[in-house]
Amino acid sequence: MKLIDINKSRYRKNLNLVSIALVAGLTILSLVFGALLIAAFGTQASENIASGESTGNFHLNLLGVIFAVVTCLSVMIRVKDNAFMHEVYYVWRLKALHNRIYRRLKSIKAAANNHEVNALVILSFYYAGLKQVYFLDNNTLTMSKVEKDIAELERRICESKQTVSLAQFDEKMLEAFN
């Protein structure tokens, strides 16, 4: 994965629309699927409703929610390559990659302390990606920490007299670190 420049305002607008659509879709589909399942397989206990007791259809409502999640997930998989979703999907993939790197961060930092080039490349990509995501998500609280980490990493790279660029990053580099 390569870091790309994206339009922050378009990303925020599209992310908000996708979030609203997902919440609305999950809510409406859960209610529809639950009602259809109850109508088809549920027990009608009108006397229980008046007394405040359960109708016993919880499992059908839960199944309706599961069907709604599966439906929304399949729609998201189909539209992820749409131009509208480009920025949103890019940031989702970048955040997933950050999580993969974070799980290995301890061993990557140890290798970077030994001036291993791949570790330095991974850390450069990780911090540059974090800075981009924090900027896009308006996370100003931790931006100074990331900038400090970037400055420290650049100092370490200069100290080791190595050349590191973001273009060198390849996800396969992560396989060496556990």
PDB file of N, CA, C and O in Angstrom, residues 126-175:
ATOM      1  N   TYR A 126       4.597   3.890   8.883  1.00  0.00           N
ATOM      2  CA  TYR A 126       3.622   3.881   9.983  1.00  0.00           C
ATOM      3  C   TYR A 126       3.368   5.295  10.504  1.00  0.00           C
ATOM      4  O   TYR A 126       2.220   5.719  10.616  1.00  0.00           O
ATOM      5  N   TYR A 127       4.441   6.027  10.791  1.00  0.00           N
ATOM      6  CA  TYR A 127       4.263   7.368  11.336  1.00  0.00           C
ATOM      7  C   TYR A 127       3.687   8.339  10.308  1.00  0.00           C
ATOM      8  O   TYR A 127       2.843   9.176  10.641  1.00  0.00           O
ATOM      9  N   ALA A 128       4.100   8.226   9.057  1.00  0.00           N
ATOM     10  CA  ALA A 128       3.540   9.093   8.015  1.00  0.00           C
ATOM     11  C   ALA A 128       2.057   8.789   7.813  1.00  0.00           C
ATOM     12  O   ALA A 128       1.243   9.708   7.642  1.00  0.00           O
ATOM     13  N   GLY A 129       1.698   7.509   7.855  1.00  0.00           N
ATOM     14  CA  GLY A 129       0.285   7.126   7.734  1.00  0.00           C
ATOM     15  C   GLY A 129      -0.535   7.600   8.915  1.00  0.00           C
ATOM     16  O   GLY A 129      -1.665   8.087   8.745  1.00  0.00           O
ATOM     17  N   LEU A 130       0.025   7.472  10.123  1.00  0.00           N
ATOM     18  CA  LEU A 130      -0.679   7.971  11.313  1.00  0.00           C
ATOM     19  C   LEU A 130      -0.912   9.471  11.215  1.00  0.00           C
ATOM     20  O   LEU A 130      -2.004   9.958  11.534  1.00  0.00           O
ATOM     21  N   LYS A 131       0.101  10.179  10.771  1.00  0.00           N
ATOM     22  CA  LYS A 131      -0.038  11.637  10.646  1.00  0.00           C
ATOM     23  C   LYS A 131      -1.151  11.985   9.665  1.00  0.00           C
ATOM     24  O   LYS A 131      -1.964  12.875   9.927  1.00  0.00           O
ATOM     25  N   GLN A 132      -1.215  11.262   8.550  1.00  0.00           N
ATOM     26  CA  GLN A 132      -2.263  11.509   7.561  1.00  0.00           C
ATOM     27  C   GLN A 132      -3.648  11.197   8.128  1.00  0.00           C
ATOM     28  O   GLN A 132      -4.582  11.990   7.984  1.00  0.00           O
ATOM     29  N   VAL A 133      -3.791  10.069   8.795  1.00  0.00           N
ATOM     30  CA  VAL A 133      -5.088   9.675   9.352  1.00  0.00           C
ATOM     31  C   VAL A 133      -5.515  10.647  10.449  1.00  0.00           C
ATOM     32  O   VAL A 133      -6.681  11.050  10.509  1.00  0.00           O
ATOM     33  N   TYR A 134      -4.579  11.031  11.312  1.00  0.00           N
ATOM     34  CA  TYR A 134      -4.917  11.978  12.373  1.00  0.00           C
ATOM     35  C   TYR A 134      -5.354  13.317  11.791  1.00  0.00           C
ATOM     36  O   TYR A 134      -6.271  13.957  12.298  1.00  0.00           O
ATOM     37  N   PHE A 135      -4.699  13.756  10.726  1.00  0.00           N
ATOM     38  CA  PHE A 135      -5.090  15.006  10.056  1.00  0.00           C
ATOM     39  C   PHE A 135      -6.499  14.875   9.473  1.00  0.00           C
ATOM     40  O   PHE A 135      -7.334  15.763   9.657  1.00  0.00           O
ATOM     41  N   LEU A 136      -6.771  13.759   8.789  1.00  0.00           N
ATOM     42  CA  LEU A 136      -8.074  13.575   8.156  1.00  0.00           C
ATOM     43  C   LEU A 136      -9.200  13.451   9.174  1.00  0.00           C
ATOM     44  O   LEU A 136     -10.323  13.884   8.936  1.00  0.00           O
ATOM     45  N   ASP A 137      -8.904  12.844  10.322  1.00  0.00           N
ATOM     46  CA  ASP A 137      -9.918  12.651  11.357  1.00  0.00           C
ATOM     47  C   ASP A 137      -9.926  13.771  12.399  1.00  0.00           C
ATOM     48  O   ASP A 137     -10.588  13.655  13.435  1.00  0.00           O
ATOM     49  N   ASN A 138      -9.181  14.847  12.151  1.00  0.00           N
ATOM     50  CA  ASN A 138      -9.107  15.998  13.062  1.00  0.00           C
ATOM     51  C   ASN A 138      -8.660  15.598  14.466  1.00  0.00           C
ATOM     52  O   ASN A 138      -9.140  16.134  15.460  1.00  0.00           O
ATOM     53  N   ASN A 139      -7.732  14.671  14.554  1.00  0.00           N
ATOM     54  CA  ASN A 139      -7.203  14.220  15.834  1.00  0.00           C
ATOM     55  C   ASN A 139      -5.972  15.055  16.161  1.00  0.00           C
ATOM     56  O   ASN A 139      -4.839  14.655  15.905  1.00  0.00           O
ATOM     57  N   THR A 140      -6.192  16.225  16.732  1.00  0.00           N
ATOM     58  CA  THR A 140      -5.089  17.128  17.031  1.00  0.00           C
ATOM     59  C   THR A 140      -4.411  16.800  18.359  1.00  0.00           C
ATOM     60  O   THR A 140      -3.305  17.259  18.613  1.00  0.00           O
ATOM     61  N   LEU A 141      -5.059  16.010  19.198  1.00  0.00           N
ATOM     62  CA  LEU A 141      -4.504  15.700  20.514  1.00  0.00           C
ATOM     63  C   LEU A 141      -3.206  14.903  20.431  1.00  0.00           C
ATOM     64  O   LEU A 141      -2.273  15.147  21.199  1.00  0.00           O
ATOM     65  N   THR A 142      -3.136  13.942  19.526  1.00  0.00           N
ATOM     66  CA  THR A 142      -1.959  13.083  19.451  1.00  0.00           C
ATOM     67  C   THR A 142      -1.032  13.431  18.289  1.00  0.00           C
ATOM     68  O   THR A 142      -0.026  12.753  18.095  1.00  0.00           O
ATOM     69  N   MET A 143      -1.344  14.473  17.551  1.00  0.00           N
ATOM     70  CA  MET A 143      -0.512  14.855  16.404  1.00  0.00           C
ATOM     71  C   MET A 143       0.897  15.240  16.847  1.00  0.00           C
ATOM     72  O   MET A 143       1.878  14.875  16.186  1.00  0.00           O
ATOM     73  N   SER A 144       1.024  15.943  17.969  1.00  0.00           N
ATOM     74  CA  SER A 144       2.355  16.366  18.419  1.00  0.00           C
ATOM     75  C   SER A 144       3.219  15.158  18.781  1.00  0.00           C
ATOM     76  O   SER A 144       4.431  15.155  18.521  1.00  0.00           O
ATOM     77  N   LYS A 145       2.627  14.124  19.343  1.00  0.00           N
ATOM     78  CA  LYS A 145       3.375  12.887  19.668  1.00  0.00           C
ATOM     79  C   LYS A 145       3.884  12.227  18.396  1.00  0.00           C
ATOM     80  O   LYS A 145       5.039  11.783  18.333  1.00  0.00           O
ATOM     81  N   VAL A 146       3.054  12.168  17.369  1.00  0.00           N
ATOM     82  CA  VAL A 146       3.462  11.555  16.103  1.00  0.00           C
ATOM     83  C   VAL A 146       4.578  12.375  15.461  1.00  0.00           C
ATOM     84  O   VAL A 146       5.560  11.810  14.968  1.00  0.00           O
ATOM     85  N   GLU A 147       4.459  13.697  15.501  1.00  0.00           N
ATOM     86  CA  GLU A 147       5.507  14.534  14.927  1.00  0.00           C
ATOM     87  C   GLU A 147       6.825  14.370  15.690  1.00  0.00           C
ATOM     88  O   GLU A 147       7.902  14.375  15.087  1.00  0.00           O
ATOM     89  N   LYS A 148       6.743  14.208  16.998  1.00  0.00           N
ATOM     90  CA  LYS A 148       7.941  13.956  17.799  1.00  0.00           C
ATOM     91  C   LYS A 148       8.551  12.600  17.439  1.00  0.00           C
ATOM     92  O   LYS A 148       9.776  12.468  17.308  1.00  0.00           O
ATOM     93  N   ASP A 149       7.701  11.585  17.248  1.00  0.00           N
ATOM     94  CA  ASP A 149       8.176  10.253  16.848  1.00  0.00           C
ATOM     95  C   ASP A 149       8.836  10.301  15.468  1.00  0.00           C
ATOM     96  O   ASP A 149       9.850   9.638  15.236  1.00  0.00           O
ATOM     97  N   ILE A 150       8.257  11.082  14.554  1.00  0.00           N
ATOM     98  CA  ILE A 150       8.833  11.222  13.211  1.00  0.00           C
ATOM     99  C   ILE A 150      10.207  11.884  13.298  1.00  0.00           C
ATOM    100  O   ILE A 150      11.168  11.446  12.645  1.00  0.00           O
ATOM    101  N   ALA A 151      10.327  12.935  14.102  1.00  0.00           N
ATOM    102  CA  ALA A 151      11.618  13.626  14.249  1.00  0.00           C
ATOM    103  C   ALA A 151      12.662  12.683  14.846  1.00  0.00           C
ATOM    104  O   ALA A 151      13.819  12.656  14.393  1.00  0.00           O
ATOM    105  N   GLU A 152      12.271  11.897  15.834  1.00  0.00           N
ATOM    106  CA  GLU A 152      13.184  10.926  16.451  1.00  0.00           C
ATOM    107  C   GLU A 152      13.617   9.868  15.436  1.00  0.00           C
ATOM    108  O   GLU A 152      14.797   9.490  15.375  1.00  0.00           O
ATOM    109  N   LEU A 153      12.678   9.402  14.630  1.00  0.00           N
ATOM    110  CA  LEU A 153      13.000   8.400  13.614  1.00  0.00           C
ATOM    111  C   LEU A 153      13.948   8.991  12.563  1.00  0.00           C
ATOM    112  O   LEU A 153      14.910   8.325  12.154  1.00  0.00           O
ATOM    113  N   GLU A 154      13.681  10.211  12.129  1.00  0.00           N
ATOM    114  CA  GLU A 154      14.569  10.856  11.156  1.00  0.00           C
ATOM    115  C   GLU A 154      15.976  11.040  11.725  1.00  0.00           C
ATOM    116  O   GLU A 154      16.972  10.851  11.011  1.00  0.00           O
ATOM    117  N   ARG A 155      16.075  11.350  13.004  1.00  0.00           N
ATOM    118  CA  ARG A 155      17.377  11.467  13.662  1.00  0.00           C
ATOM    119  C   ARG A 155      18.095  10.118  13.645  1.00  0.00           C
ATOM    120  O   ARG A 155      19.282  10.022  13.327  1.00  0.00           O
ATOM    121  N   ARG A 156      17.348   9.061  13.949  1.00  0.00           N
ATOM    122  CA  ARG A 156      17.923   7.711  13.969  1.00  0.00           C
ATOM    123  C   ARG A 156      18.377   7.283  12.569  1.00  0.00           C
ATOM    124  O   ARG A 156      19.421   6.646  12.418  1.00  0.00           O
ATOM    125  N   ILE A 157      17.595   7.635  11.549  1.00  0.00           N
ATOM    126  CA  ILE A 157      17.966   7.291  10.163  1.00  0.00           C
ATOM    127  C   ILE A 157      19.232   8.034   9.756  1.00  0.00           C
ATOM    128  O   ILE A 157      20.144   7.442   9.161  1.00  0.00           O
ATOM    129  N   CYS A 158      19.325   9.323  10.086  1.00  0.00           N
ATOM    130  CA  CYS A 158      20.533  10.097   9.772  1.00  0.00           C
ATOM    131  C   CYS A 158      21.736   9.534  10.520  1.00  0.00           C
ATOM    132  O   CYS A 158      22.842   9.456   9.970  1.00  0.00           O
ATOM    133  N   GLU A 159      21.521   9.159  11.753  1.00  0.00           N
ATOM    134  CA  GLU A 159      22.577   8.593  12.589  1.00  0.00           C
ATOM    135  C   GLU A 159      23.132   7.300  11.991  1.00  0.00           C
ATOM    136  O   GLU A 159      24.327   7.038  12.053  1.00  0.00           O
ATOM    137  N   SER A 160      22.239   6.505  11.404  1.00  0.00           N
ATOM    138  CA  SER A 160      22.676   5.230  10.821  1.00  0.00           C
ATOM    139  C   SER A 160      23.217   5.391   9.398  1.00  0.00           C
ATOM    140  O   SER A 160      23.666   4.420   8.799  1.00  0.00           O
ATOM    141  N   LYS A 161      23.133   6.610   8.859  1.00  0.00           N
ATOM    142  CA  LYS A 161      23.635   6.926   7.505  1.00  0.00           C
ATOM    143  C   LYS A 161      23.008   6.032   6.445  1.00  0.00           C
ATOM    144  O   LYS A 161      23.673   5.539   5.543  1.00  0.00           O
ATOM    145  N   GLN A 162      21.692   5.829   6.583  1.00  0.00           N
ATOM    146  CA  GLN A 162      20.954   5.023   5.611  1.00  0.00           C
ATOM    147  C   GLN A 162      19.938   5.898   4.895  1.00  0.00           C
ATOM    148  O   GLN A 162      19.547   6.948   5.385  1.00  0.00           O
ATOM    149  N   THR A 163      19.492   5.418   3.740  1.00  0.00           N
ATOM    150  CA  THR A 163      18.473   6.122   2.972  1.00  0.00           C
ATOM    151  C   THR A 163      17.166   5.353   3.082  1.00  0.00           C
ATOM    152  O   THR A 163      17.116   4.157   2.774  1.00  0.00           O
ATOM    153  N   VAL A 164      16.141   6.036   3.535  1.00  0.00           N
ATOM    154  CA  VAL A 164      14.830   5.417   3.725  1.00  0.00           C
ATOM    155  C   VAL A 164      13.782   6.293   3.067  1.00  0.00           C
ATOM    156  O   VAL A 164      13.780   7.513   3.255  1.00  0.00           O
ATOM    157  N   SER A 165      12.901   5.670   2.287  1.00  0.00           N
ATOM    158  CA  SER A 165      11.792   6.417   1.696  1.00  0.00           C
ATOM    159  C   SER A 165      10.497   5.625   1.858  1.00  0.00           C
ATOM    160  O   SER A 165      10.524   4.399   2.016  1.00  0.00           O
ATOM    161  N   LEU A 166       9.402   6.336   1.796  1.00  0.00           N
ATOM    162  CA  LEU A 166       8.097   5.684   1.925  1.00  0.00           C
ATOM    163  C   LEU A 166       7.815   4.747   0.755  1.00  0.00           C
ATOM    164  O   LEU A 166       7.082   3.775   0.895  1.00  0.00           O
ATOM    165  N   ALA A 167       8.411   5.024  -0.395  1.00  0.00           N
ATOM    166  CA  ALA A 167       8.199   4.184  -1.577  1.00  0.00           C
ATOM    167  C   ALA A 167       8.778   2.787  -1.396  1.00  0.00           C
ATOM    168  O   ALA A 167       8.371   1.848  -2.085  1.00  0.00           O
ATOM    169  N   GLN A 168       9.703   2.623  -0.460  1.00  0.00           N
ATOM    170  CA  GLN A 168      10.307   1.316  -0.210  1.00  0.00           C
ATOM    171  C   GLN A 168       9.367   0.369   0.536  1.00  0.00           C
ATOM    172  O   GLN A 168       9.593  -0.833   0.542  1.00  0.00           O
ATOM    173  N   PHE A 169       8.332   0.911   1.165  1.00  0.00           N
ATOM    174  CA  PHE A 169       7.471   0.088   2.006  1.00  0.00           C
ATOM    175  C   PHE A 169       6.705  -0.943   1.192  1.00  0.00           C
ATOM    176  O   PHE A 169       6.154  -0.645   0.138  1.00  0.00           O
ATOM    177  N   ASP A 170       6.681  -2.160   1.715  1.00  0.00           N
ATOM    178  CA  ASP A 170       5.897  -3.250   1.158  1.00  0.00           C
ATOM    179  C   ASP A 170       5.323  -4.024   2.342  1.00  0.00           C
ATOM    180  O   ASP A 170       6.040  -4.295   3.320  1.00  0.00           O
ATOM    181  N   GLU A 171       4.060  -4.368   2.263  1.00  0.00           N
ATOM    182  CA  GLU A 171       3.406  -5.080   3.366  1.00  0.00           C
ATOM    183  C   GLU A 171       4.091  -6.392   3.703  1.00  0.00           C
ATOM    184  O   GLU A 171       4.024  -6.864   4.843  1.00  0.00           O
ATOM    185  N   LYS A 172       4.764  -6.991   2.745  1.00  0.00           N
ATOM    186  CA  LYS A 172       5.461  -8.262   2.993  1.00  0.00           C
ATOM    187  C   LYS A 172       6.602  -8.101   3.990  1.00  0.00           C
ATOM    188  O   LYS A 172       7.039  -9.084   4.581  1.00  0.00           O
ATOM    189  N   MET A 173       7.077  -6.872   4.181  1.00  0.00           N
ATOM    190  CA  MET A 173       8.126  -6.629   5.165  1.00  0.00           C
ATOM    191  C   MET A 173       7.685  -6.984   6.578  1.00  0.00           C
ATOM    192  O   MET A 173       8.501  -7.332   7.417  1.00  0.00           O
ATOM    193  N   LEU A 174       6.389  -6.915   6.818  1.00  0.00           N
ATOM    194  CA  LEU A 174       5.851  -7.190   8.157  1.00  0.00           C
ATOM    195  C   LEU A 174       6.010  -8.651   8.553  1.00  0.00           C
ATOM    196  O   LEU A 174       6.019  -8.968   9.749  1.00  0.00           O
ATOM    197  N   GLU A 175       6.137  -9.539   7.577  1.00  0.00           N
ATOM    198  CA  GLU A 175       6.225 -10.967   7.879  1.00  0.00           C
ATOM    199  C   GLU A 175       7.469 -11.310   8.675  1.00  0.00           C
ATOM    200  O   GLU A 175       7.482 -12.307   9.395  1.00  0.00           O
TER     201      GLU A 175
END
